[in-house]
Short mmCIF file of C-alpha atoms in Angstrom, two decimals:
data_model
loop_
_atom_site.label_atom_id
_atom_site.label_comp_id
_atom_site.label_asym_id
_atom_site.label_seq_id
_atom_site.Cartn_x
_atom_site.Cartn_y
_atom_site.Cartn_z
CA ASN A 1 -70.04 54.43 426.98
CA PHE A 2 -65.88 54.29 426.53
CA SER A 3 -63.94 53.20 428.98
CA PRO A 4 -61.39 56.18 430.16
CA ILE A 5 -58.46 54.41 428.41
CA ASP A 6 -60.52 54.13 425.04
CA LEU A 7 -61.74 57.55 425.46
CA GLN A 8 -58.06 58.71 425.55
CA ALA A 9 -57.41 56.73 422.74
CA TYR A 10 -60.05 58.18 420.50
CA LYS A 11 -58.96 61.69 421.67
CA ASP A 12 -55.17 61.38 420.68
CA LEU A 13 -56.58 59.77 417.16
CA MET A 14 -58.36 63.07 416.62
CA THR A 15 -55.34 64.77 417.18
CA ASN A 16 -53.27 63.70 413.96
CA GLU A 17 -50.88 64.94 411.21
CA TYR A 18 -51.50 64.36 407.67
CA GLY A 19 -48.77 65.10 405.28
CA VAL A 20 -46.18 63.75 402.82
CA PHE A 21 -43.69 61.62 404.62
CA GLU A 22 -40.23 60.20 403.70
CA VAL A 23 -39.20 57.14 405.29
CA LEU A 24 -35.65 57.66 406.87
CA SER A 25 -34.92 54.19 408.38
CA VAL A 26 -36.96 50.79 408.98
CA ASN A 27 -36.89 48.46 411.58
CA GLN A 28 -38.77 45.39 410.28
CA GLY A 29 -41.75 44.41 412.26
CA TYR A 30 -41.53 47.30 414.82
CA GLY A 31 -41.37 50.80 413.53
CA MET A 32 -40.02 53.12 411.05
CA GLU A 33 -38.27 56.48 411.39
CA LEU A 34 -40.30 59.47 409.06
CA LEU A 35 -39.87 62.95 408.03
CA ASN A 36 -42.90 65.27 407.37
CA LEU A 37 -41.60 66.82 404.52
CA GLN A 38 -43.77 69.88 405.08
CA THR A 39 -42.98 70.60 408.88
CA ALA A 40 -39.36 68.75 408.97
CA LYS A 41 -40.51 67.18 412.17
CA LYS A 42 -39.25 63.47 412.69
CA TYR A 43 -41.48 60.68 413.94
CA TYR A 44 -40.62 57.11 415.06
CA VAL A 45 -43.82 55.33 414.50
CA HIS A 46 -44.88 51.72 415.67
CA GLU A 47 -46.06 49.81 412.76
CA PHE A 48 -45.71 46.21 411.85
CA LYS A 49 -47.09 45.42 408.47
CA ALA A 50 -45.91 48.65 406.36
CA THR A 51 -42.18 48.19 407.51
CA PHE A 52 -42.18 44.70 405.23
CA GLN A 53 -43.37 46.99 402.38
CA SER A 54 -41.16 50.02 403.33
CA LYS A 55 -37.64 51.25 402.49
CA PRO A 56 -35.70 54.42 403.25
CA GLY A 57 -36.50 57.10 400.86
CA LEU A 58 -40.00 55.90 400.07
CA ILE A 59 -42.65 58.83 399.99
CA PHE A 60 -45.98 58.52 400.95
CA PHE A 61 -49.02 60.42 402.21
CA ASN A 62 -50.69 59.28 405.47
CA ARG A 63 -51.67 60.45 409.12
CA VAL A 64 -49.56 60.08 412.03
CA ALA A 65 -51.04 60.48 415.75
CA LYS A 66 -49.72 59.95 418.89
CA ILE A 67 -51.31 57.18 421.21
CA GLY A 68 -50.36 57.18 424.46
CA ASP A 69 -46.57 57.11 424.88
CA HIS A 70 -45.97 56.44 420.98
CA PHE A 71 -46.86 57.48 417.73
CA GLU A 72 -48.44 55.25 415.08
CA LEU A 73 -49.81 55.55 411.35
CA VAL A 74 -53.53 56.28 411.33
CA GLY A 75 -55.65 55.03 408.23
CA ALA A 76 -54.75 52.36 405.69
CA ASP A 77 -53.99 52.05 401.84
CA SER A 78 -51.29 54.89 401.74
CA ILE A 79 -50.69 56.61 398.72
CA SER A 80 -46.81 55.59 398.19
CA PHE A 81 -44.22 56.64 395.50
CA ASN A 82 -41.04 54.70 394.91
CA VAL A 83 -39.07 58.07 394.04
CA ARG A 84 -36.33 60.05 395.91
CA LEU A 85 -36.89 63.71 396.83
CA GLY A 86 -33.72 65.69 396.76
CA GLN A 87 -33.37 68.98 398.67
CA GLU A 88 -34.67 71.18 396.00
CA ALA A 89 -37.85 69.34 396.16
CA LYS A 90 -37.97 68.83 399.86
CA ASN A 91 -37.30 72.57 400.18
CA TYR A 92 -40.63 73.22 397.87
CA LEU A 93 -42.56 71.24 400.24
CA LEU A 94 -41.58 72.85 403.24
CA SER A 95 -42.09 76.56 401.90
CA SER A 96 -45.41 75.48 400.58
CA LYS A 97 -48.19 77.38 402.52
CA GLY A 98 -51.09 75.19 402.06
CA LYS A 99 -51.49 71.99 403.58
CA ILE A 100 -51.56 68.74 401.73
CA THR A 101 -54.92 66.97 402.41
CA PRO A 102 -56.34 63.14 401.71
CA ARG A 103 -58.48 64.96 398.75
CA ASP A 104 -55.09 66.23 397.32
CA ALA A 105 -53.41 63.06 397.29
CA PHE A 106 -56.50 61.62 395.74
CA ARG A 107 -56.64 64.11 393.11
CA LEU A 108 -53.09 63.96 392.25
CA VAL A 109 -53.58 60.17 391.60
CA ALA A 110 -57.02 60.37 390.05
CA GLU A 111 -55.63 62.91 387.43
CA LEU A 112 -53.12 60.63 386.41
CA ALA A 113 -55.32 57.76 386.11
CA GLN A 114 -57.88 59.95 383.76
CA LYS A 115 -55.04 61.01 381.24
CA PRO A 116 -54.65 58.93 378.22
CA ARG A 117 -51.28 57.80 377.66
CA PRO A 118 -50.38 56.83 374.13
CA ASN A 119 -47.69 54.25 375.28
CA LEU A 120 -50.17 52.54 377.85
CA GLU A 121 -52.59 49.92 376.12
CA THR A 122 -55.51 49.83 378.49
CA ASN A 123 -58.25 48.86 375.90
CA ASN A 124 -60.54 51.65 377.57
CA LYS A 125 -60.24 49.65 381.14
CA LYS A 126 -59.70 51.55 384.13
CA LEU A 127 -56.39 51.43 385.99
CA ASN A 128 -56.17 49.70 389.26
CA GLY A 129 -54.20 51.22 392.17
CA LYS A 130 -50.98 49.29 391.19
CA GLN A 131 -51.21 50.75 387.61
CA ILE A 132 -51.94 54.19 388.91
CA LYS A 133 -48.83 53.99 391.21
CA GLN A 134 -46.58 52.63 388.30
CA GLU A 135 -47.75 55.47 386.14
CA LEU A 136 -47.08 58.24 388.42
CA ASP A 137 -43.39 56.75 389.27
CA LEU A 138 -43.00 56.76 385.54
CA ILE A 139 -44.25 60.24 385.02
CA LEU A 140 -42.07 61.48 388.14
CA GLU A 141 -39.02 59.86 386.81
CA LYS A 142 -39.41 61.35 383.37
CA ILE A 143 -39.43 64.69 384.67
CA ASN A 144 -36.57 64.15 386.87
CA PHE A 145 -38.43 64.82 390.14
CA ASN A 146 -36.51 61.92 391.81
CA LYS A 147 -33.26 63.06 390.62
CA TYR A 148 -32.84 65.95 392.72
CA THR A 149 -29.53 65.69 395.10
#
């Protein structure tokens, strides 16, 4: 019962690319230029809300799909990291053979949330999404994952 336009939009959404993206530039309120760190493809995505929270260098997991004549981010609540990846880390992602899936992204964050940290006083409380992101950012910074040049 879809109209031809709605049916085409649905088909467009079915053809998407999930991956690790780096924000290259932000046009606040309009869109962003992204680089898929596994394929080296660049996309200009039409986006509103995320442009107010993003800055060049931000790394996040998400889907990109071509809708009609432009690209858009698909989905919500992307997992993002406030770290900078240097060329060595980018080369590693480009050379990795397996695709990163939403399950992989979730497992990465879930594993970090489950590991007790001696300097984190949670009083046996579960971490929320913001705390998990902060913890991951700290871990990546400690292993100098954000200092490659």
